[in-house]
Amino acid sequence: MGEHLALEVSGLTKVYGRGHTEVVAMRDASMRVRRGETVALLGPSGAGKSTFLLCVGLINPPTRGTVAIGGWPMQDGPRSLGDLRRFRREHIGLVFQKSNLIPFLNAVENVQVVGELVGRPPSVARRRAMELLHALGVGPRALNMPTQLSGGEQQRVTVARALANQPSLILADEPTAALDSKRGRQVMALFRDVAHEHGTGVIVVTHDHRALDVFDTVYEMEDGVLRLATRAVIDAAVGQVRAR
Amino acid sequence: MNLAVRDIRHSLGRFVLTTIGVGMLLMVVMGMGGIYRGLVDDALVVTRGVGADLWVVQRDTRGPFAEVSRLPRSLVDRVAAVPGVTDAREFVFHTIQREHRGKPLRMGVLGLGWPTDKGEGLPLVAGRPLAQNHFEVIADESLGLALGERLRLGKDTYTVVGLTRWLVASGGDGIACFTSRDAQAIQFDEPGESIRLERQARRARAGGIDFGRTQPGVLERASGPSGAVAALPGPAVSAVIARVLPGAKAGAAQRAMSGWGDVTAYTGAEQEELLLKGSVDRARRQILLFRVLLTIISAVIMALIIYTLTLDKLHPIALLKLIGAPNRTIVGLILQQSLIMGAIAYGVGFALGTRLFPLFPRRVLVTNDDLLRLAGIVLLISVVASLLGIWKAMRVAPNEAIG
């Protein structure tokens, strides 16, 4: 069963602080994402969505609970930070709210660097980076520095970077926040295509309810508690969009 | 892809300016080493140029470069008679400061043992060796004299017939080479009035005793030239230098002279050691300490620069960690930048130094060994300087990129 799962999270809990300063940011979260499945994660600000992504993305260790990515349990045996980092660069693609590009690399180099980090020859990594940039509509801006790109263009480069290592799991925190609706939908569609073509699991935290139909599964999170969204919640969210 | 080069390219102006600054600092380090070498070389240029196996000086003195040494000219013959000695010459050396063309002219006066030594062994760059016993001089070009120029010293006028390069005394003054007689004439030159007064005084002293009063010839001789008075010594020489037979040991001749109560004999190596440990040693140690301090300051400045450059990159470093870059990539980024900065700064220091050092009033002698040693030090400084930045970078958490 495990080998068919891109992600399996069980009883994930994250507590910040101790004693009277203790804050439970996430409580007993469990989730299963199949290979090729796209998951949307809804919820208000401060609900614990980013904490969930940080734990699943091996950036912030959970206080309790287990994470298995691609069938590999992350809590099994002693794993150094270096091991986690290597696993992250080989198996996880990350997209965050802020575009987060390396300022001294141009657009194509920002994508290419990921390919080189996983051991691809520079020419191969560059070709792959150019393909992704063209697919996301920023090919003509490949040689521009981040400061020369608009917010939307920067975000698309970040998406291209997340896809560059052909990850088994993509974690995206509001990737379309800086994009117009057309581009936002294109990005979501791209995630879906990547998921279906390469068997990648995709989790997207989003407030953009216009593209919910792209996702196979929708979760919601509130006060640190993660649960599958009911049809009513989804319809309400989509309805809100239509009503606007 | 080389991240260090990409980062440098991104902030090229700041990197170039910083590197030029570090380069100028390294040029000063290089220059201090060069001044040190120049000082030592200048101090030894005369002793090595003379090529003496033995230096015979006034008893219990350290030789003509350390203190006043006065010996009778006749000692030359005594030294020449020692078994194993092939030739012995007078050595006259002193420093004078006169006025020439309305400017002060300070020079070391070196007496050559005419006719044995006409200056053929000097590092001539123009003109010729001495061709006559009097009134010719071979001058170092640092004195600013031209070939054929006439120079008034004391009562005589000397013509510059040859020019040398880097023939300077340990104090940095250019050396002018005369015959030893001319050198002594310059050293013991007295104004006419002084000579007249001295003769008058001698006449008065001789007239005050019975011998002088009863012997008019004595009175006349006493008031004549001092050279004609047997009781008065002739002009002294600073030292007598000698060469020994090829294959013979200077030590044997030195031992033979050790029984003489009026002189001390040093081998050439001992004289060099006395020179370095005496007049040059304090300056040498001072420059060495200054050089060490400058090297430490360069290391501290480079470390701060690299640390500041790293602080500016903390967000990209966190981002690199976020996308899974291993520590060696981040260490490489900082270390390579430090090494590139060190290497370029070294080149800048060398390029500037080779253009500026020849303009210095004293010789700055930068040897290949010193350049190699400094390159090693710069390499070490670059590595050490990057450690602080690396330490800071290692403490950055990946989630700082998304905070």
XYZ file of C-alpha atoms in Angstrom:
647
model
C 0.000 0.000 0.000
C 2.779 2.381 1.101
C 4.526 2.270 -2.276
C 1.445 3.714 -3.971
C 1.413 6.690 -1.665
C 3.284 9.914 -2.368
C 2.703 10.992 1.214
C 1.425 9.388 4.351
C 1.103 11.542 7.450
C -0.125 10.157 10.724
C -0.816 11.871 14.044
C 1.290 14.909 13.156
C 1.425 17.389 16.008
C 3.481 20.547 16.302
C 3.859 22.386 19.579
C 5.785 25.662 19.881
C 7.110 26.794 23.255
C 6.859 25.076 26.621
C 4.810 25.331 29.781
C 2.579 28.372 29.933
C 3.980 29.666 26.581
C 3.037 26.429 24.803
C 1.090 26.841 21.568
C -0.295 23.867 19.682
C -0.048 24.880 16.020
C -1.177 21.522 14.624
C -2.975 18.710 16.327
C -2.952 15.036 15.320
C -3.018 15.681 11.570
C -3.253 12.698 9.244
C -3.306 12.661 5.444
C -2.715 10.233 2.617
C -1.809 11.444 -0.859
C -1.625 8.901 -3.658
C 0.898 9.189 -6.441
C -0.625 11.453 -9.082
C -3.173 12.909 -6.683
C -3.665 16.678 -6.278
C -4.772 17.940 -2.888
C -5.976 21.434 -1.980
C -5.720 22.590 1.601
C -8.128 25.324 2.631
C -8.359 27.260 5.825
C -8.163 30.700 7.343
C -4.873 32.418 8.168
C -3.248 31.019 11.315
C -5.034 27.714 11.004
C -1.736 25.766 10.857
C -1.543 25.146 7.089
C 2.026 26.492 6.738
C 3.118 24.535 9.814
C 1.749 21.403 8.186
C 3.728 22.110 4.994
C 6.939 22.835 6.955
C 6.653 19.520 8.806
C 5.796 17.547 5.692
C 8.535 19.357 3.751
C 11.140 18.218 6.333
C 11.957 21.829 7.173
C 10.529 21.910 10.666
C 10.440 18.645 12.623
C 7.055 17.724 14.098
C 6.693 17.323 17.877
C 4.878 14.022 17.380
C 3.664 11.914 14.512
C 5.121 10.268 11.429
C 5.755 11.347 7.871
C 6.440 8.938 5.015
C 7.249 10.273 1.577
C 7.108 7.905 -1.387
C 6.955 5.029 1.089
C 10.061 6.203 2.952
C 9.337 6.800 6.636
C 11.170 9.932 7.712
C 11.222 9.082 11.401
C 12.889 5.681 10.930
C 16.366 5.643 12.452
C 18.659 8.582 13.029
C 18.502 11.005 10.120
C 20.852 13.933 10.048
C 19.843 17.354 8.781
C 22.075 16.640 5.790
C 20.135 13.460 5.011
C 16.805 15.304 5.272
C 18.137 18.064 3.054
C 19.290 15.544 0.456
C 15.904 13.842 0.557
C 14.226 17.211 0.154
C 16.251 18.208 -2.908
C 15.697 14.827 -4.567
C 12.045 14.203 -3.757
C 10.261 17.425 -2.776
C 9.430 20.549 -4.744
C 8.575 23.667 -2.736
C 6.672 26.810 -3.704
C 5.931 29.479 -1.135
C 3.874 32.663 -0.987
C 6.854 34.890 -1.586
C 8.639 34.111 -4.815
C 11.951 33.462 -2.996
C 14.363 33.519 -5.887
C 18.117 33.650 -5.380
C 18.886 37.293 -6.179
C 22.287 36.711 -7.782
C 21.021 34.126 -10.277
C 18.941 34.931 -13.338
C 15.634 33.180 -13.984
C 16.989 30.150 -15.795
C 19.875 29.747 -13.347
C 17.400 29.770 -10.438
C 15.752 26.727 -11.985
C 18.936 25.148 -13.297
C 20.590 25.162 -9.869
C 18.099 22.585 -8.562
C 18.912 20.220 -11.428
C 22.621 20.592 -10.763
C 22.108 19.978 -7.040
C 20.604 16.585 -7.815
C 23.587 15.761 -9.991
C 22.434 16.519 -13.503
C 25.081 17.840 -15.917
C 24.774 21.636 -16.287
C 23.714 21.450 -19.930
C 20.939 18.944 -19.149
C 19.804 20.935 -16.113
C 19.713 24.106 -18.204
C 17.736 22.521 -21.025
C 15.177 21.203 -18.542
C 15.021 24.658 -16.889
C 14.368 26.355 -20.221
C 11.604 23.847 -21.056
C 9.880 24.555 -17.748
C 10.190 28.326 -18.127
C 8.690 28.154 -21.633
C 5.893 25.925 -20.346
C 5.089 28.544 -17.720
C 5.272 31.429 -20.205
C 8.447 33.040 -18.875
C 10.886 31.591 -21.426
C 11.601 34.999 -22.984
C 12.569 36.305 -19.526
C 14.995 33.465 -18.825
C 18.076 35.669 -18.704
C 16.527 38.373 -16.561
C 17.531 38.829 -12.941
C 14.748 38.437 -10.321
C 14.573 42.205 -9.766
C 13.784 42.622 -13.468
C 10.775 40.293 -13.248
C 7.243 41.155 -12.167
C 5.762 39.437 -9.091
C 3.831 37.018 -11.294
C 6.871 36.186 -13.385
C 8.936 35.573 -10.258
C 6.275 33.203 -8.932
C 6.209 31.253 -12.189
C 9.997 30.882 -12.037
C 9.568 29.550 -8.474
C 7.040 27.014 -9.741
C 9.450 25.992 -12.487
C 12.150 25.530 -9.830
C 9.855 23.281 -7.785
C 9.301 21.098 -10.829
C 12.933 21.003 -11.915
C 13.957 17.933 -9.909
C 10.875 15.940 -10.993
C 9.863 15.491 -7.339
C 7.599 12.790 -5.951
C 5.866 15.414 -3.813
C 5.160 19.095 -4.502
C 4.243 21.358 -1.590
C 2.917 24.773 -2.544
C 1.844 27.509 -0.161
C -0.471 29.882 -2.038
C 1.487 29.688 -5.279
C -1.028 31.745 -7.239
C -1.327 34.631 -4.787
C 0.680 36.944 -7.022
C -0.831 35.773 -10.301
C -3.856 36.922 -12.245
C -6.688 34.465 -12.543
C -5.650 33.191 -15.962
C -2.053 32.554 -14.926
C -3.190 31.189 -11.579
C -5.365 28.654 -13.297
C -2.539 27.768 -15.678
C -0.240 27.071 -12.742
C -2.831 24.920 -11.005
C -3.421 23.055 -14.257
C 0.298 22.563 -14.612
C 0.426 21.023 -11.148
C -2.380 18.701 -12.109
C -0.665 17.709 -15.376
C 2.631 17.072 -13.598
C 0.823 15.009 -10.996
C -0.947 12.903 -13.565
C 1.981 12.513 -15.957
C 4.713 11.781 -13.420
C 2.739 10.326 -10.562
C 3.668 13.216 -8.351
C 1.645 13.994 -5.257
C 0.710 17.689 -5.046
C -0.499 19.566 -1.967
C -1.483 23.186 -2.514
C -2.476 25.520 0.278
C -4.705 28.041 -1.381
C -7.227 30.780 -0.835
C -7.933 30.816 -4.537
C -11.214 28.923 -4.719
C -11.611 29.547 -8.458
C -9.369 26.581 -9.266
C -10.651 24.057 -6.768
C -12.068 21.928 -9.575
C -8.504 21.106 -10.593
C -7.911 19.127 -7.389
C -8.755 15.522 -6.697
C -9.124 16.009 -2.948
C -9.778 19.035 -0.775
C -8.788 19.267 2.899
C -9.581 22.034 5.307
C -7.696 23.066 8.398
C -8.937 25.076 11.323
C -7.301 25.717 14.698
C -4.612 23.173 13.908
C -7.053 20.407 13.093
C -6.895 18.848 9.619
C -9.915 17.132 8.043
C -11.326 16.292 4.647
C -13.471 19.135 3.380
C -17.103 18.333 3.015
C -18.927 18.906 -0.205
C -20.766 21.706 1.503
C -17.520 23.503 2.371
C -16.295 23.186 -1.209
C -19.568 24.328 -2.674
C -19.647 27.233 -0.268
C -16.148 28.255 -1.267
C -16.892 28.017 -4.978
C -20.193 29.748 -4.405
C -18.400 32.638 -2.722
C -16.307 33.052 -5.814
C -19.282 32.958 -8.140
C -21.168 35.430 -5.987
C -18.327 37.927 -6.339
C 27.289 26.514 -12.063
C 29.639 28.425 -9.851
C 27.544 30.262 -7.276
C 30.519 32.286 -5.962
C 31.221 33.732 -9.401
C 27.499 34.439 -9.953
C 27.295 36.309 -6.652
C 30.438 38.301 -7.452
C 29.008 39.158 -10.875
C 25.816 40.333 -9.200
C 27.609 42.786 -6.899
C 30.630 43.414 -9.076
C 31.235 47.062 -8.200
C 31.364 46.468 -4.479
C 33.484 43.361 -4.887
C 35.976 45.135 -7.155
C 36.329 48.121 -4.828
C 36.716 45.870 -1.787
C 39.266 43.712 -3.570
C 41.283 46.736 -4.670
C 41.307 47.896 -1.045
C 42.530 44.512 0.181
C 45.022 44.470 -2.710
C 46.478 47.800 -1.600
C 46.803 46.429 1.903
C 48.620 43.373 0.544
C 50.826 45.709 -1.497
C 51.883 47.364 1.757
C 52.600 43.934 3.289
C 54.597 43.091 0.156
C 56.356 46.455 0.338
C 57.315 46.027 3.992
C 58.900 42.705 3.100
C 60.643 44.397 0.182
C 61.943 47.213 2.391
C 63.246 44.611 4.822
C 65.024 42.734 2.024
C 66.293 46.004 0.550
C 67.668 47.051 3.920
C 69.569 43.797 4.337
C 70.787 43.824 0.747
C 71.872 47.459 0.942
C 73.710 46.731 4.155
C 75.658 43.919 2.535
C 76.198 45.395 -0.906
C 79.530 47.023 0.018
C 80.956 44.098 1.956
C 79.939 41.662 -0.766
C 81.101 44.029 -3.525
C 84.515 44.355 -1.919
C 84.817 40.584 -1.751
C 87.263 40.555 1.163
C 88.105 37.334 2.986
C 89.407 39.232 6.014
C 88.553 42.559 7.628
C 91.287 43.904 9.875
C 90.011 46.697 12.131
C 91.051 48.676 15.193
C 91.376 46.417 18.249
C 88.069 45.621 19.972
C 85.947 47.573 17.498
C 83.268 46.013 15.327
C 84.507 47.373 12.042
C 83.963 50.463 9.895
C 80.190 49.994 9.499
C 79.444 49.724 13.209
C 81.747 52.325 14.776
C 84.827 54.457 14.189
C 87.872 52.375 13.386
C 91.241 54.053 12.785
C 94.272 52.208 11.600
C 97.630 53.372 10.271
C 98.060 53.024 6.547
C 101.227 50.997 7.136
C 99.102 48.129 8.433
C 98.433 47.179 4.823
C 102.023 46.012 4.452
C 101.887 44.054 7.711
C 98.721 42.238 6.681
C 100.072 41.534 3.212
C 103.044 39.772 4.830
C 100.847 37.223 6.658
C 101.200 33.725 5.148
C 98.224 32.855 2.947
C 97.253 36.487 2.223
C 97.456 37.290 -1.488
C 96.627 40.951 -1.362
C 95.767 43.592 1.228
C 94.193 46.986 0.634
C 93.167 50.046 2.545
C 89.477 50.401 3.189
C 88.176 53.887 3.776
C 84.507 54.493 4.383
C 82.673 57.433 5.890
C 79.527 59.453 5.317
C 79.457 63.117 4.396
C 76.743 65.660 3.716
C 77.615 68.606 1.517
C 75.777 71.064 -0.651
C 75.699 70.620 -4.404
C 73.689 72.665 -6.915
C 72.027 74.379 -3.964
C 70.727 71.126 -2.469
C 72.047 68.925 0.328
C 73.974 65.962 -1.012
C 74.503 63.078 1.433
C 76.736 60.232 0.372
C 78.825 57.366 1.618
C 82.457 57.884 0.617
C 84.197 54.630 -0.265
C 87.943 54.592 -0.857
C 89.235 52.154 -3.477
C 92.745 50.796 -3.032
C 94.351 52.368 -6.066
C 96.003 51.003 -8.184
C 94.911 47.472 -7.174
C 91.264 48.357 -7.189
C 89.975 50.815 -9.798
C 86.347 49.920 -9.358
C 86.126 47.270 -12.086
C 84.045 45.096 -9.752
C 81.427 47.757 -9.108
C 77.919 47.435 -10.643
C 78.580 50.047 -13.345
C 75.613 51.017 -15.511
C 77.363 53.871 -17.344
C 80.847 55.299 -17.763
C 84.062 53.582 -16.754
C 86.195 52.639 -13.725
C 88.706 55.092 -12.284
C 91.589 55.823 -14.625
C 93.757 58.059 -12.457
C 94.874 58.346 -8.843
C 93.041 61.595 -8.146
C 89.980 63.715 -8.876
C 87.727 61.025 -10.356
C 84.647 59.519 -8.791
C 82.248 56.684 -9.547
C 78.853 57.697 -8.126
C 75.653 55.796 -7.515
C 72.814 57.041 -9.683
C 70.660 57.561 -6.563
C 72.876 60.589 -5.820
C 71.450 62.283 -8.905
C 74.833 63.035 -10.463
C 75.415 62.817 -14.211
C 78.392 61.451 -16.102
C 80.963 64.198 -16.557
C 79.461 66.297 -13.775
C 81.978 68.062 -11.579
C 81.672 67.905 -7.836
C 83.476 70.187 -5.413
C 84.421 68.424 -2.160
C 86.819 70.154 0.197
C 89.594 71.803 -1.724
C 89.346 69.578 -4.783
C 86.956 69.091 -7.672
C 86.073 65.561 -8.777
C 84.636 64.450 -12.114
C 81.982 61.733 -12.273
C 83.410 59.078 -14.621
C 81.085 56.166 -13.831
C 77.600 55.462 -12.506
C 76.486 52.488 -10.453
C 73.018 51.212 -9.559
C 71.892 50.238 -6.063
C 75.307 50.799 -4.517
C 74.083 52.294 -1.260
C 75.151 52.329 2.365
C 73.154 50.630 5.122
C 71.532 53.983 5.872
C 70.272 54.202 2.305
C 72.696 56.907 1.162
C 74.187 56.455 -2.287
C 77.888 55.602 -2.328
C 80.537 57.494 -4.243
C 83.831 55.663 -4.885
C 87.110 57.574 -4.897
C 90.696 56.410 -4.594
C 91.451 55.881 -0.919
C 93.764 58.924 -0.950
C 90.984 61.137 -2.253
C 88.556 59.585 0.223
C 90.919 60.425 3.059
C 91.480 63.923 1.692
C 87.719 64.435 1.791
C 87.490 62.929 5.296
C 90.322 64.903 6.838
C 89.852 68.108 4.874
C 90.418 71.157 7.039
C 89.889 74.813 6.119
C 93.062 76.837 5.386
C 92.499 79.021 8.411
C 92.309 75.967 10.676
C 95.610 74.687 9.278
C 97.243 78.068 9.766
C 96.014 78.265 13.350
C 97.226 74.722 14.064
C 100.683 75.528 12.643
C 100.776 78.709 14.678
C 99.856 76.798 17.825
C 102.541 74.195 17.145
C 105.107 76.947 16.602
C 104.063 78.591 19.858
C 104.317 75.289 21.771
C 107.763 74.515 20.248
C 108.912 78.080 21.012
C 107.902 77.646 24.619
C 110.450 74.926 25.306
C 114.271 75.160 25.366
C 114.669 72.706 22.496
C 112.598 74.890 20.217
C 114.233 78.086 21.337
C 117.746 76.758 20.789
C 117.033 74.864 17.551
C 115.492 77.178 14.897
C 115.168 74.231 12.508
C 112.816 72.497 14.918
C 110.736 75.655 15.186
C 110.548 75.880 11.397
C 109.612 72.191 11.008
C 106.921 72.425 13.694
C 105.237 75.263 11.853
C 105.390 73.431 8.501
C 102.942 70.902 6.962
C 101.847 68.232 9.436
C 102.903 65.457 7.039
C 106.499 66.604 7.423
C 106.370 66.248 11.219
C 107.520 62.737 12.036
C 105.802 62.733 15.424
C 102.380 63.294 13.902
C 100.531 60.310 12.454
C 99.364 60.315 8.838
C 95.679 60.062 7.862
C 94.165 56.850 9.190
C 92.266 54.205 7.212
C 88.997 52.620 8.434
C 90.118 49.044 7.903
C 92.476 46.864 5.950
C 90.855 44.241 3.785
C 92.636 41.153 2.588
C 92.121 38.213 0.288
C 93.625 34.813 0.952
C 95.065 32.321 -1.503
C 92.491 30.310 -3.455
C 91.767 27.187 -1.461
C 93.326 28.613 1.704
C 91.202 29.220 4.765
C 90.738 32.763 6.043
C 90.714 31.340 9.555
C 94.427 30.470 9.403
C 95.422 34.053 8.544
C 92.930 35.302 11.117
C 94.597 33.184 13.803
C 97.988 34.567 12.808
C 96.696 38.108 13.359
C 95.013 37.264 16.619
C 98.333 37.727 18.390
C 98.613 41.347 17.259
C 97.586 43.598 20.098
C 96.448 46.575 18.011
C 93.946 45.004 15.619
C 91.076 42.564 15.425
C 90.514 40.460 12.304
C 87.125 39.245 11.141
C 86.312 36.889 8.288
C 83.948 38.184 5.594
C 81.064 36.157 7.066
C 81.721 37.524 10.553
C 81.774 41.084 9.234
C 78.399 40.519 7.504
C 76.962 39.078 10.684
C 78.239 42.023 12.728
C 76.673 44.373 10.209
C 73.281 42.653 10.288
C 73.232 42.178 14.036
C 74.462 45.679 14.670
C 73.308 48.614 12.634
C 70.572 46.840 10.683
C 69.137 44.509 13.293
C 66.781 46.884 15.086
C 65.341 48.266 11.857
C 65.032 44.726 10.551
C 63.096 43.538 13.600
C 60.907 46.627 13.554
C 59.966 46.067 9.924
C 59.380 42.367 10.606
C 57.013 43.151 13.487
C 55.240 45.764 11.412
C 54.874 43.224 8.637
C 53.384 40.645 11.003
C 50.951 43.266 12.312
C 49.932 44.234 8.776
C 49.374 40.592 7.887
C 47.124 40.141 10.925
C 45.255 43.355 10.091
C 44.788 42.139 6.497
C 43.385 38.851 7.818
C 40.986 40.644 10.173
C 39.811 43.053 7.457
C 39.324 40.224 4.970
C 37.425 38.213 7.585
C 35.129 41.167 8.284
C 34.567 41.775 4.575
C 33.762 38.119 3.908
C 31.556 38.060 7.012
C 29.683 41.165 5.822
C 29.289 39.687 2.342
C 27.910 36.534 3.996
C 25.464 38.546 6.126
C 24.128 40.061 2.900
C 23.580 36.539 1.582
C 21.832 34.976 4.558
C 18.466 34.891 2.800
C 19.825 33.246 -0.373
C 21.778 30.825 1.842
C 18.604 29.907 3.721
C 16.905 29.509 0.359
C 19.677 27.235 -0.882
C 19.211 25.102 2.236
C 15.451 25.111 1.634
C 15.851 23.686 -1.857
C 18.216 21.094 -0.421
C 21.679 22.460 -1.206
C 24.248 20.523 0.848
C 26.519 22.340 3.273
C 29.494 21.860 0.973
C 27.747 24.001 -1.682
C 27.280 26.807 0.838
C 30.784 26.445 2.279
C 32.112 26.422 -1.294
C 30.211 29.622 -2.098
C 31.817 31.516 0.809
C 35.254 29.913 0.640
C 35.571 30.385 -3.115
C 34.597 34.038 -2.825
C 37.225 34.495 -0.156
C 39.853 32.745 -2.260
C 38.900 34.688 -5.393
C 39.114 37.912 -3.415
C 42.484 36.901 -1.960
C 43.875 35.883 -5.355
C 42.715 39.024 -7.166
C 43.828 41.239 -4.266
C 47.236 39.577 -4.404
C 47.421 40.298 -8.150
C 46.356 43.902 -7.574
C 48.938 44.264 -4.805
C 51.659 42.834 -7.025
C 50.712 44.953 -10.041
C 50.551 48.156 -7.998
C 53.725 47.295 -6.114
C 55.825 46.674 -9.212
C 54.826 50.127 -10.462
C 55.124 52.033 -7.213
C 58.095 50.444 -5.427
C 60.715 51.748 -7.912
C 59.556 55.278 -7.041
C 60.410 54.790 -3.364
C 63.500 56.627 -2.088
C 64.952 53.382 -0.713
C 65.230 50.082 -2.444
C 62.225 47.761 -2.135
C 63.530 44.327 -3.033
C 60.730 41.833 -3.596
C 62.175 38.361 -4.130
C 60.413 35.400 -5.718
C 60.685 33.515 -2.421
C 58.942 36.364 -0.596
C 56.223 36.493 -3.268
C 55.628 32.754 -2.926
C 55.570 33.017 0.872
C 53.094 35.895 0.730
C 50.922 33.924 -1.716
C 50.828 31.130 0.857
C 49.933 33.598 3.604
C 47.166 35.121 1.452
C 45.820 31.629 0.794
C 45.812 30.950 4.527
C 44.248 34.347 5.303
C 41.527 33.699 2.717
C 40.645 30.365 4.286
C 40.752 31.726 7.850
C 38.794 34.846 6.828
C 35.999 32.706 5.414
C 35.588 30.687 8.626
C 33.571 33.389 10.394
C 31.239 33.703 7.408
C 30.922 29.924 7.114
C 30.118 29.673 10.826
C 27.357 32.256 10.385
C 26.012 30.545 7.264
C 25.860 27.177 8.996
C 23.636 28.660 11.690
C 21.027 29.840 9.198
C 17.865 27.718 9.226
C 16.151 26.964 5.908
C 12.798 28.232 7.159
C 14.336 31.737 7.476
C 13.867 31.927 3.714
C 10.088 31.791 4.089
C 9.680 33.596 7.376
